[in-house]
Short mmCIF file of C-alpha atoms in Angstrom, two decimals:
data_model
loop_
_atom_site.label_atom_id
_atom_site.label_comp_id
_atom_site.label_asym_id
_atom_site.label_seq_id
_atom_site.Cartn_x
_atom_site.Cartn_y
_atom_site.Cartn_z
CA UNK T 1 63.60 0.93 -200.03
CA UNK T 2 67.31 1.76 -199.96
CA UNK T 3 69.41 -1.37 -200.69
CA UNK T 4 71.39 -1.00 -197.45
CA UNK T 5 68.24 -0.89 -195.34
CA UNK T 6 66.61 -3.68 -197.38
CA UNK T 7 69.66 -5.86 -196.69
CA UNK T 8 69.50 -5.02 -192.98
CA UNK T 9 65.79 -5.89 -192.90
CA UNK T 10 66.38 -9.23 -194.60
CA UNK T 11 68.98 -10.18 -192.01
CA UNK T 12 66.85 -8.92 -189.11
CA UNK T 13 63.76 -10.74 -190.38
CA UNK T 14 65.69 -14.02 -190.76
CA UNK T 15 67.12 -13.67 -187.26
CA UNK T 16 63.73 -12.86 -185.67
CA UNK T 17 62.05 -15.78 -187.43
CA UNK T 18 64.90 -18.07 -186.42
CA UNK T 19 64.33 -17.07 -182.79
CA UNK T 20 60.58 -17.75 -183.10
CA UNK T 21 59.68 -14.04 -182.88
CA UNK T 22 57.52 -13.84 -186.02
CA UNK T 23 55.38 -11.17 -184.31
CA UNK T 24 58.47 -8.94 -184.49
CA UNK T 25 58.57 -8.91 -188.31
CA UNK T 26 55.94 -6.16 -188.90
CA UNK T 27 57.66 -4.00 -186.28
CA UNK T 28 61.02 -4.54 -188.00
CA UNK T 29 59.46 -3.52 -191.31
CA UNK T 30 58.22 -0.29 -189.72
CA UNK T 31 61.64 0.26 -188.14
CA UNK T 32 63.26 -0.23 -191.56
CA UNK T 33 61.13 2.55 -193.04
CA UNK T 34 62.14 4.81 -190.17
CA UNK T 35 65.82 3.90 -190.56
CA UNK T 36 65.66 4.71 -194.26
CA UNK T 37 64.13 8.11 -193.48
CA UNK T 38 66.80 8.81 -190.86
CA UNK T 39 69.60 7.90 -193.29
CA UNK T 40 68.05 10.03 -196.04
CA UNK T 41 67.63 13.10 -193.80
CA UNK T 42 70.16 15.92 -193.96
CA UNK T 43 70.22 17.44 -190.48
CA UNK T 44 73.23 19.55 -191.36
CA UNK T 45 71.15 21.67 -193.76
CA UNK T 46 69.98 24.44 -191.42
CA UNK T 47 68.58 27.85 -192.47
CA UNK T 48 72.11 29.27 -192.74
CA UNK T 49 73.27 26.56 -195.15
CA UNK T 50 75.11 23.30 -194.49
CA UNK T 51 77.12 23.26 -191.28
CA UNK T 52 80.60 21.77 -191.31
CA UNK T 53 80.23 18.03 -190.91
CA UNK T 54 82.57 15.63 -189.15
CA UNK T 55 83.51 14.23 -192.57
CA UNK T 56 84.47 17.68 -193.78
CA UNK T 57 86.53 18.35 -190.65
CA UNK T 58 88.34 14.99 -191.04
CA UNK T 59 89.06 15.74 -194.71
CA UNK T 60 90.54 19.11 -193.75
CA UNK T 61 93.03 17.62 -191.26
CA UNK Z 1 34.22 14.01 -138.66
CA UNK Z 2 35.23 13.48 -142.32
CA UNK Z 3 37.70 16.03 -143.62
CA UNK Z 4 36.64 18.13 -146.61
CA UNK Z 5 39.58 17.76 -148.95
CA UNK Z 6 41.16 21.09 -149.95
CA UNK Z 7 40.94 21.79 -153.66
CA UNK Z 8 44.65 22.39 -154.28
CA UNK Z 9 48.08 21.77 -152.84
CA UNK Z 10 48.47 25.50 -152.13
CA UNK Z 11 45.17 25.56 -150.24
CA UNK Z 12 46.16 22.47 -148.25
CA UNK Z 13 49.55 24.00 -147.48
CA UNK Z 14 47.92 27.19 -146.24
CA UNK Z 15 45.56 25.28 -143.95
CA UNK Z 16 48.42 23.13 -142.59
CA UNK Z 17 50.68 26.14 -141.99
CA UNK Z 18 47.90 27.89 -140.06
CA UNK Z 19 47.24 24.62 -138.18
CA UNK Z 20 43.64 24.58 -139.41
CA UNK Z 21 44.29 21.13 -140.90
CA UNK Z 22 46.45 18.36 -139.48
CA UNK Z 23 48.76 16.37 -141.77
CA UNK Z 24 47.42 13.21 -140.13
CA UNK Z 25 43.81 14.18 -140.95
CA UNK Z 26 44.72 15.03 -144.54
CA UNK Z 27 46.77 11.87 -145.05
CA UNK Z 28 44.02 9.72 -143.58
CA UNK Z 29 41.48 11.40 -145.86
CA UNK Z 30 43.65 10.67 -148.93
CA UNK Z 31 44.14 7.05 -147.85
CA UNK Z 32 40.37 6.73 -147.37
CA UNK Z 33 39.87 8.19 -150.85
CA UNK Z 34 42.25 5.59 -152.32
CA UNK Z 35 40.37 2.80 -150.52
CA UNK Z 36 37.03 4.13 -151.74
CA UNK Z 37 37.74 4.53 -155.48
CA UNK Z 38 40.94 2.81 -156.54
CA UNK Z 39 39.63 -0.77 -156.80
CA UNK Z 40 38.10 0.16 -160.16
CA UNK Z 41 40.75 2.63 -161.37
CA UNK Z 42 44.01 0.76 -160.52
CA UNK Z 43 45.96 3.99 -159.99
CA UNK Z 44 48.07 2.47 -157.20
CA UNK Z 45 50.23 -0.65 -157.07
CA UNK Z 46 51.38 -0.21 -153.45
CA UNK Z 47 49.69 1.95 -150.84
CA UNK Z 48 52.23 2.85 -148.14
CA UNK Z 49 49.68 3.60 -145.41
CA UNK Z 50 51.93 2.77 -142.42
CA UNK Z 51 54.84 4.86 -143.71
CA UNK Z 52 52.49 7.69 -144.64
CA UNK Z 53 50.73 7.85 -141.28
CA UNK Z 54 54.03 7.67 -139.38
CA UNK Z 55 55.49 10.48 -141.50
CA UNK Z 56 52.28 12.50 -141.13
CA UNK Z 57 52.41 12.13 -137.34
CA UNK Z 58 56.02 13.32 -137.33
CA UNK Z 59 55.06 16.28 -139.56
CA UNK Z 60 52.29 17.18 -137.13
CA UNK Z 61 54.69 17.14 -134.17
CA UNK Z 62 57.20 19.30 -136.08
CA UNK Z 63 54.61 21.86 -137.11
CA UNK Z 64 53.11 22.00 -133.61
CA UNK Z 65 56.62 22.63 -132.26
CA UNK Z 66 57.00 25.58 -134.65
CA UNK Z 67 59.27 23.83 -137.15
CA UNK Z 68 57.23 24.31 -140.34
CA UNK Z 69 59.38 23.31 -143.30
CA UNK Z 70 57.44 24.89 -146.17
CA UNK Z 71 54.71 24.31 -148.73
CA UNK Z 72 55.16 20.52 -149.06
CA UNK Z 73 55.21 19.88 -145.30
CA UNK Z 74 52.46 17.39 -144.48
CA UNK Z 75 51.26 17.15 -148.09
CA UNK Z 76 50.38 13.67 -149.44
CA UNK Z 77 52.19 12.80 -152.68
CA UNK Z 78 52.49 9.71 -154.88
CA UNK Z 79 55.50 8.20 -156.67
CA UNK Z 80 55.35 6.48 -160.05
CA UNK Z 81 56.45 2.91 -159.41
CA UNK Z 82 59.74 3.43 -161.20
CA UNK Z 83 60.92 5.74 -158.42
CA UNK Z 84 62.55 4.11 -155.42
CA UNK Z 85 61.13 4.42 -151.92
CA UNK Z 86 63.56 2.70 -149.55
CA UNK Z 87 62.21 -0.54 -148.08
CA UNK Z 88 59.39 -0.81 -150.65
CA UNK Z 89 59.58 -2.87 -153.88
CA UNK Z 90 59.87 -0.96 -157.18
CA UNK Z 91 57.77 -3.07 -159.54
CA UNK Z 92 57.97 -0.92 -162.72
CA UNK Z 93 54.42 -2.18 -163.39
CA UNK Z 94 55.85 -5.56 -164.35
CA UNK Z 95 55.69 -9.23 -163.38
CA UNK Z 96 59.49 -9.26 -163.73
CA UNK Z 97 60.90 -9.56 -160.16
CA UNK Z 98 60.97 -6.07 -158.64
CA UNK Z 99 64.02 -4.31 -157.43
CA UNK Z 100 64.15 -3.86 -153.67
CA UNK Z 101 65.91 -0.60 -152.86
CA UNK Z 102 67.22 0.00 -149.38
CA UNK Z 103 67.29 3.74 -149.90
CA UNK Z 104 65.11 6.45 -151.45
CA UNK Z 105 65.68 7.83 -154.92
CA UNK Z 106 67.18 11.32 -154.76
CA UNK Z 107 63.85 12.87 -155.78
CA UNK Z 108 62.03 10.87 -153.07
CA UNK Z 109 64.56 11.93 -150.43
CA UNK Z 110 64.20 15.57 -151.50
CA UNK Z 111 60.41 15.46 -151.25
CA UNK Z 112 60.52 13.78 -147.83
CA UNK Z 113 63.15 16.28 -146.63
CA UNK Z 114 60.67 18.99 -147.66
CA UNK Z 115 58.12 17.21 -145.43
CA UNK Z 116 55.98 15.53 -148.11
CA UNK Z 117 54.08 12.36 -147.18
CA UNK Z 118 54.36 9.45 -149.66
CA UNK Z 119 50.99 7.65 -149.77
CA UNK Z 120 51.96 5.07 -152.38
CA UNK Z 121 53.50 3.89 -155.66
CA UNK Z 122 51.42 4.47 -158.75
CA UNK Z 123 50.63 2.15 -161.63
CA UNK Z 124 52.14 2.75 -165.05
CA UNK Z 125 52.72 1.37 -168.52
CA UNK Z 126 55.20 -1.45 -167.91
CA UNK Z 127 58.75 -0.11 -167.57
CA UNK Z 128 57.43 3.23 -168.91
CA UNK Z 129 57.52 1.75 -172.43
CA UNK Z 130 54.09 2.86 -173.65
CA UNK Z 131 51.56 5.67 -173.72
CA UNK Z 132 48.36 4.01 -172.46
CA UNK Z 133 49.07 2.40 -169.03
CA UNK Z 134 47.15 -0.72 -170.13
CA UNK Z 135 50.18 -3.02 -170.52
CA UNK Z 136 50.86 -3.52 -166.83
CA UNK Z 137 50.91 -6.51 -164.49
CA UNK Z 138 48.62 -4.68 -162.04
CA UNK Z 139 45.45 -4.08 -164.05
CA UNK Z 140 44.92 -1.48 -166.77
CA UNK Z 141 44.66 2.01 -165.31
CA UNK Z 142 41.29 3.61 -166.06
CA UNK Z 143 40.51 7.21 -166.87
CA UNK Z 144 38.13 8.67 -164.24
CA UNK Z 145 36.48 10.87 -166.92
CA UNK Z 146 35.44 7.68 -168.80
CA UNK Z 147 36.50 4.35 -167.30
CA UNK Z 148 36.41 2.64 -170.71
CA UNK Z 149 39.32 4.86 -171.71
CA UNK Z 150 43.00 4.99 -170.92
CA UNK Z 151 44.36 7.82 -168.76
CA UNK Z 152 47.34 8.00 -171.11
CA UNK Z 153 50.81 7.00 -170.06
CA UNK Z 154 53.15 5.95 -169.08
CA UNK Z 155 52.47 7.91 -165.86
CA UNK Z 156 48.77 6.99 -165.97
CA UNK Z 157 48.35 6.03 -162.34
CA UNK Z 158 50.06 9.24 -161.25
CA UNK Z 159 47.60 11.30 -163.30
CA UNK Z 160 44.60 9.46 -161.86
CA UNK Z 161 45.92 9.93 -158.31
CA UNK Z 162 45.68 13.70 -158.87
CA UNK Z 163 42.29 13.72 -160.68
CA UNK Z 164 40.69 11.69 -157.90
CA UNK Z 165 42.43 13.69 -155.14
CA UNK Z 166 44.14 10.63 -153.72
CA UNK Z 167 47.11 12.97 -153.20
CA UNK Z 168 48.11 16.54 -154.05
CA UNK Z 169 51.19 16.00 -156.15
CA UNK Z 170 52.55 13.07 -158.11
CA UNK Z 171 56.03 12.23 -159.33
CA UNK Z 172 56.08 11.02 -162.93
CA UNK Z 173 58.71 10.31 -165.55
CA UNK Z 174 58.76 11.47 -169.16
CA UNK Z 175 60.87 9.88 -171.90
CA UNK Z 176 58.69 10.70 -174.94
CA UNK Z 177 55.77 12.41 -173.22
CA UNK Z 178 54.85 10.20 -170.28
CA UNK Z 179 54.07 13.09 -167.93
CA UNK Z 180 52.46 15.41 -170.48
CA UNK Z 181 50.38 12.78 -172.31
CA UNK Z 182 48.44 11.51 -169.25
CA UNK Z 183 48.17 15.08 -167.96
CA UNK Z 184 46.41 16.08 -171.20
CA UNK Z 185 44.24 12.93 -171.20
CA UNK Z 186 43.16 13.53 -167.60
CA UNK Z 187 42.87 17.32 -167.50
CA UNK Z 188 45.70 18.13 -165.09
CA UNK Z 189 49.09 19.84 -165.18
CA UNK Z 190 52.24 17.88 -165.95
CA UNK Z 191 55.70 19.39 -166.08
CA UNK Z 192 58.81 17.99 -167.75
CA UNK Z 193 61.73 20.14 -166.57
CA UNK Z 194 64.87 20.68 -168.59
CA UNK Z 195 66.98 17.53 -169.03
CA UNK Z 196 69.02 16.83 -165.90
CA UNK Z 197 67.30 19.36 -163.61
CA UNK Z 198 65.72 16.62 -161.50
CA UNK Z 199 67.98 13.71 -160.59
CA UNK Z 200 67.20 10.30 -162.11
CA UNK Z 201 69.33 8.57 -159.44
CA UNK Z 202 67.11 5.80 -158.02
CA UNK Z 203 64.66 5.87 -160.94
CA UNK Z 204 64.37 2.85 -163.25
CA UNK Z 205 65.60 3.93 -166.68
CA UNK Z 206 63.95 3.60 -170.05
CA UNK Z 207 66.35 5.71 -172.11
CA UNK Z 208 69.16 7.47 -170.26
CA UNK Z 209 69.43 10.15 -172.99
CA UNK Z 210 65.70 10.97 -173.01
CA UNK Z 211 64.48 10.27 -169.44
CA UNK Z 212 63.18 13.17 -167.36
CA UNK Z 213 61.55 13.20 -163.90
CA UNK Z 214 58.86 15.77 -163.11
CA UNK Z 215 55.73 16.69 -161.14
CA UNK Z 216 52.06 16.31 -161.91
CA UNK Z 217 49.43 18.30 -160.02
CA UNK Z 218 46.12 20.10 -160.31
CA UNK Z 219 47.49 23.56 -161.13
CA UNK Z 220 50.67 25.14 -162.49
CA UNK Z 221 51.45 26.65 -159.07
CA UNK Z 222 51.05 23.27 -157.39
CA UNK Z 223 53.32 21.65 -160.00
CA UNK Z 224 55.88 24.44 -159.56
CA UNK Z 225 55.95 24.03 -155.77
CA UNK Z 226 56.45 20.29 -156.18
CA UNK Z 227 59.19 20.82 -158.79
CA UNK Z 228 61.17 23.09 -156.46
CA UNK Z 229 60.85 20.55 -153.63
CA UNK Z 230 61.88 17.67 -155.94
CA UNK Z 231 64.91 19.66 -157.09
CA UNK Z 232 66.06 21.31 -153.84
CA UNK Z 233 64.52 19.42 -150.90
CA UNK Z 234 62.70 22.53 -149.70
CA UNK Z 235 60.17 25.03 -151.01
CA UNK Z 236 58.18 28.04 -149.80
CA UNK Z 237 54.90 29.43 -151.10
CA UNK Z 238 56.85 32.61 -151.88
CA UNK Z 239 58.96 30.68 -154.42
CA UNK Z 240 55.88 30.55 -156.64
CA UNK Z 241 54.30 33.87 -155.71
CA UNK Z 242 56.95 35.72 -157.69
CA UNK Z 243 56.39 33.74 -160.87
CA UNK Z 244 54.55 35.96 -163.31
CA UNK Z 245 55.34 37.18 -166.80
CA UNK Z 246 52.41 39.18 -168.10
CA UNK Z 247 52.05 39.75 -171.03
CA UNK Z 248 53.66 36.76 -172.77
CA UNK Z 249 54.81 36.27 -176.35
CA UNK Z 250 54.27 32.75 -177.65
CA UNK Z 251 55.19 31.05 -180.90
CA UNK Z 252 52.98 28.40 -182.49
CA UNK Z 253 55.08 25.90 -184.49
CA UNK Z 254 53.67 24.40 -187.64
CA UNK Z 255 52.85 22.50 -189.76
CA UNK Z 256 54.00 19.14 -188.30
CA UNK Z 257 52.44 19.94 -184.90
CA UNK Z 258 49.09 21.07 -186.28
CA UNK Z 259 48.37 18.89 -189.32
CA UNK Z 260 47.09 15.73 -187.56
CA UNK Z 261 44.73 16.70 -184.76
CA UNK Z 262 41.41 15.52 -183.38
CA UNK Z 263 38.83 18.19 -184.42
CA UNK Z 264 38.09 19.11 -180.80
CA UNK Z 265 41.80 19.51 -180.05
CA UNK Z 266 42.04 21.80 -183.09
CA UNK Z 267 38.98 23.79 -182.03
CA UNK Z 268 40.02 24.23 -178.40
CA UNK Z 269 43.61 25.08 -179.35
CA UNK Z 270 42.32 27.71 -181.78
CA UNK Z 271 40.10 29.10 -179.02
CA UNK Z 272 43.03 29.22 -176.59
CA UNK Z 273 45.19 30.99 -179.13
CA UNK Z 274 42.45 33.54 -179.83
CA UNK Z 275 41.82 34.10 -176.10
CA UNK Z 276 45.48 34.91 -175.52
CA UNK Z 277 45.61 37.28 -178.50
CA UNK Z 278 42.42 39.12 -177.44
CA UNK Z 279 43.89 39.58 -173.96
CA UNK Z 280 46.92 41.38 -175.37
CA UNK Z 281 49.46 38.56 -175.48
CA UNK Z 282 51.43 38.25 -178.71
CA UNK Z 283 50.88 34.99 -180.62
CA UNK Z 284 53.09 34.44 -183.66
CA UNK Z 285 53.78 31.59 -186.05
CA UNK Z 286 57.22 29.95 -185.94
CA UNK Z 287 58.91 27.01 -187.68
CA UNK Z 288 61.05 24.14 -186.37
CA UNK Z 289 63.31 22.66 -189.07
CA UNK Z 290 63.43 18.87 -189.38
CA UNK Z 291 60.42 18.44 -187.05
CA UNK Z 292 58.99 15.84 -189.44
CA UNK Z 293 61.96 13.56 -188.62
CA UNK Z 294 61.28 13.68 -184.84
CA UNK Z 295 59.80 10.18 -184.59
CA UNK Z 296 62.68 8.62 -186.57
CA UNK Z 297 65.30 10.23 -184.31
CA UNK Z 298 63.34 9.28 -181.17
CA UNK Z 299 62.95 5.65 -182.19
CA UNK Z 300 66.66 5.19 -182.92
CA UNK Z 301 67.56 6.50 -179.47
CA UNK Z 302 64.87 5.00 -177.24
CA UNK Z 303 64.90 1.48 -178.70
CA UNK Z 304 68.62 0.63 -178.32
CA UNK Z 305 68.93 2.42 -174.97
CA UNK Z 306 65.93 0.53 -173.56
CA UNK Z 307 67.29 -2.75 -174.91
CA UNK Z 308 70.65 -2.06 -173.30
CA UNK Z 309 69.01 -1.52 -169.90
CA UNK Z 310 66.86 -4.65 -170.18
CA UNK Z 311 69.42 -7.00 -171.77
CA UNK Z 312 70.06 -9.12 -168.65
CA UNK Z 313 66.40 -9.12 -167.60
CA UNK Z 314 65.29 -10.26 -171.05
CA UNK Z 315 67.71 -13.19 -170.92
CA UNK Z 316 66.26 -14.41 -167.61
CA UNK Z 317 62.63 -13.21 -167.58
CA UNK Z 318 61.46 -12.66 -171.17
CA UNK Z 319 58.23 -14.55 -170.52
CA UNK Z 320 57.30 -12.22 -167.66
CA UNK Z 321 57.12 -9.06 -169.76
CA UNK Z 322 53.87 -7.89 -171.37
CA UNK Z 323 54.06 -9.20 -174.96
CA UNK Z 324 53.96 -5.75 -176.57
CA UNK Z 325 56.66 -4.33 -174.29
CA UNK Z 326 58.85 -7.37 -174.84
CA UNK Z 327 58.59 -7.02 -178.62
CA UNK Z 328 59.59 -3.34 -178.49
CA UNK Z 329 62.59 -4.23 -176.31
CA UNK Z 330 63.58 -6.96 -178.78
CA UNK Z 331 63.34 -4.40 -181.62
CA UNK Z 332 66.03 -2.33 -179.96
CA UNK Z 333 68.52 -5.19 -180.33
CA UNK Z 334 68.34 -4.80 -184.11
CA UNK Z 335 69.13 -1.06 -184.31
CA UNK Z 336 72.61 -0.71 -185.75
CA UNK Z 337 75.20 1.33 -183.85
CA UNK Z 338 75.66 3.66 -186.86
CA UNK Z 339 71.96 4.55 -186.83
CA UNK Z 340 71.99 5.17 -183.08
CA UNK Z 341 74.96 7.53 -183.51
CA UNK Z 342 73.20 9.15 -186.48
CA UNK Z 343 70.21 9.86 -184.22
CA UNK Z 344 72.43 11.24 -181.44
CA UNK Z 345 73.98 13.68 -183.93
CA UNK Z 346 70.52 14.62 -185.22
CA UNK Z 347 69.56 15.42 -181.63
CA UNK Z 348 71.97 18.36 -181.60
CA UNK Z 349 70.53 19.70 -184.86
CA UNK Z 350 66.98 19.44 -183.53
CA UNK Z 351 68.03 21.24 -180.36
CA UNK Z 352 69.38 24.15 -182.41
CA UNK Z 353 66.18 24.18 -184.47
CA UNK Z 354 64.01 24.53 -181.35
CA UNK Z 355 66.35 27.23 -179.99
CA UNK Z 356 65.88 29.17 -183.26
CA UNK Z 357 62.10 28.83 -183.04
CA UNK Z 358 62.25 30.28 -179.50
CA UNK Z 359 64.47 33.23 -180.40
CA UNK Z 360 61.84 35.98 -180.32
CA UNK Z 361 59.26 34.41 -178.01
CA UNK Z 362 58.90 33.52 -174.34
CA UNK Z 363 57.65 30.01 -175.12
CA UNK Z 364 56.27 27.77 -177.83
CA UNK Z 365 52.51 27.10 -177.69
CA UNK Z 366 51.07 23.91 -179.16
CA UNK Z 367 48.65 21.14 -178.20
CA UNK Z 368 50.12 18.49 -175.88
CA UNK Z 369 48.10 15.51 -177.15
CA UNK Z 370 46.66 15.19 -180.64
CA UNK Z 371 43.73 13.03 -179.58
CA UNK Z 372 41.43 12.57 -176.59
CA UNK Z 373 42.08 9.68 -174.21
CA UNK Z 374 41.84 6.55 -176.37
CA UNK Z 375 39.76 3.45 -175.56
CA UNK Z 376 41.64 0.93 -173.42
CA UNK Z 377 43.35 -1.66 -175.64
CA UNK Z 378 42.99 0.31 -178.88
CA UNK Z 379 45.89 -0.17 -181.30
CA UNK Z 380 44.71 2.58 -183.64
CA UNK Z 381 42.33 5.53 -183.55
CA UNK Z 382 40.45 7.59 -186.12
CA UNK Z 383 41.79 11.12 -186.34
CA UNK Z 384 39.63 13.32 -188.52
CA UNK Z 385 38.94 10.46 -190.94
CA UNK Z 386 42.41 8.90 -190.98
CA UNK Z 387 43.51 5.80 -189.06
CA UNK Z 388 46.55 6.47 -186.87
CA UNK Z 389 48.55 4.06 -184.66
CA UNK Z 390 47.81 4.98 -181.04
CA UNK Z 391 51.36 5.06 -179.74
CA UNK Z 392 52.72 7.19 -182.57
CA UNK Z 393 49.91 9.74 -182.50
CA UNK Z 394 50.12 10.09 -178.72
CA UNK Z 395 53.89 10.75 -178.84
CA UNK Z 396 53.75 13.06 -181.84
CA UNK Z 397 53.58 16.44 -180.05
CA UNK Z 398 55.78 15.74 -177.02
CA UNK Z 399 58.75 13.57 -177.96
CA UNK Z 400 60.75 16.31 -179.71
CA UNK Z 401 61.30 18.10 -176.40
CA UNK Z 402 62.64 14.93 -174.79
CA UNK Z 403 65.15 14.70 -177.64
CA UNK Z 404 66.23 18.33 -177.23
CA UNK Z 405 65.79 18.58 -173.45
CA UNK Z 406 63.84 21.86 -173.47
CA UNK Z 407 61.50 22.28 -170.46
CA UNK Z 408 57.84 21.68 -171.36
CA UNK Z 409 54.58 21.81 -169.44
CA UNK Z 410 51.11 20.48 -170.27
CA UNK Z 411 48.04 22.21 -168.92
CA UNK Z 412 44.31 21.86 -169.53
CA UNK Z 413 42.62 23.81 -172.32
CA UNK Z 414 39.07 22.67 -171.73
CA UNK Z 415 36.84 19.72 -172.53
CA UNK Z 416 35.66 18.62 -175.93
CA UNK Z 417 32.02 18.18 -176.84
CA UNK Z 418 32.53 14.51 -175.84
CA UNK Z 419 33.29 15.66 -172.28
CA UNK Z 420 36.92 14.52 -172.45
CA UNK Z 421 39.78 16.84 -171.46
CA UNK Z 422 42.19 18.29 -174.01
CA UNK Z 423 45.58 19.80 -173.20
CA UNK Z 424 47.97 22.39 -174.51
CA UNK Z 425 51.72 22.59 -174.07
CA UNK Z 426 54.21 25.37 -173.46
CA UNK Z 427 57.90 24.81 -174.23
CA UNK Z 428 60.54 27.11 -172.80
CA UNK Z 429 64.11 28.12 -173.45
CA UNK Z 430 66.85 25.82 -172.19
CA UNK Z 431 68.08 27.21 -168.88
CA UNK Z 432 64.92 29.28 -168.30
CA UNK Z 433 62.64 26.93 -166.40
CA UNK Z 434 61.33 29.62 -164.02
CA UNK Z 435 60.38 31.80 -167.01
CA UNK Z 436 58.46 28.89 -168.53
CA UNK Z 437 56.57 28.33 -165.26
CA UNK Z 438 55.78 32.05 -165.13
CA UNK Z 439 54.39 31.97 -168.69
CA UNK Z 440 52.34 28.88 -167.82
CA UNK Z 441 50.80 30.63 -164.81
CA UNK Z 442 49.76 33.52 -167.06
CA UNK Z 443 48.27 31.23 -169.72
CA UNK Z 444 46.46 29.14 -167.11
CA UNK Z 445 44.99 32.26 -165.55
CA UNK Z 446 43.90 33.59 -168.94
CA UNK Z 447 42.18 30.36 -169.96
CA UNK Z 448 40.50 30.02 -166.55
CA UNK Z 449 39.16 33.53 -166.93
CA UNK Z 450 37.68 32.63 -170.29
CA UNK Z 451 36.01 29.50 -168.91
CA UNK Z 452 34.56 31.48 -166.02
CA UNK Z 453 33.03 34.11 -168.32
#
């Protein structure tokens, strides 16, 4: 798992357990996998090639 | 003498317009039907018999005086119990204290202005946050085709109210598929219009970005009539008579939408596709980029938006929620803002991808539900030898079009060898809802012709 998502999961798990919501932990683990997939996805890569991203627009200003 | 219930909303409307059937007789017959069968099915939370009979009596006086309002005048309808009816509690299917609206939701007011008769508030998956209508404070809703099974959800009670002819149209809501999923599981028509076409004012929210309001009914024409009334506050039979688009060109998206299907869904969808092609309609294969990321985008929008809506209620009434619903609401509190914004940006890309898939076709054609109605309480189901979580597999084919806002309609495509209904789905261009309804009428007619032969 990506280190940033793994760190998020560790914090979320600790918080859920501290609140007595241990049943939440498996759901948070599934959410972490989904978050990693979302962060890894490149939605700007359409069939016509990468679209201009916000980052690119900011860099151009 | 007991009234023989008409088989469709259009038939009922014709009889009422010709004064061969009184709105009071029809309403009373529907209320009797609810009393006779609903104790075991739990489709309704509140039956508004007094309001319904008073409104039906007024409709009868108006029609007798020559003031016929149109196709919904005197027609019994139900409202999912997220939709406000002034003076009646909106329970959201929950033990959390209900809201008590003093006025109708906009969609309710429009239907009543068109002359519709509200017979009651239907049961649902609590706060619309589920696909099976079995996490509810008012008894799990049961599928009339097999009472050990769920009718789907979250608009499960609404679907059952149509199947059992407790009313002729139902108002549902659809955030990830909650109109189309129960429609497929129960063998009826369920229509999710384009985002924003039907007002959500007076409807309890799940996710303000993804929520849609729409009709459920026995046929596409009945759903279309109800949609026009929900949107405009009036409708005529002629509004639907002109909807036709023969022949149609449809695009079947793959592989994400076709790779995980119950074998009977796969068989019936293949049959439907072949029937359309043999009849001269063009059926082509299309692709939707990034479709495999649909569930990730959906989750990172619906979870934080639902948690936002429920934040104050969770602080005061956490113990009153169904455990599963409460946990999903708690999950939303952990989604980081950057991932929510990431998902909102992805939404635009997915919208463009669906637009591209639609470029050379009238509509997309795909199944609406990958599995038959699941057993009540099941957390997972076997799909062609693989174990799949129920919620995820039920949302798989519908949730993309909540993200993008394209109009989408579920209609029956026959029964499997197990006797359970299966449904297909048509998805239309943004801004072309009438064209989608026209295509659906053609497809429905074609499939009905095949079943009759």
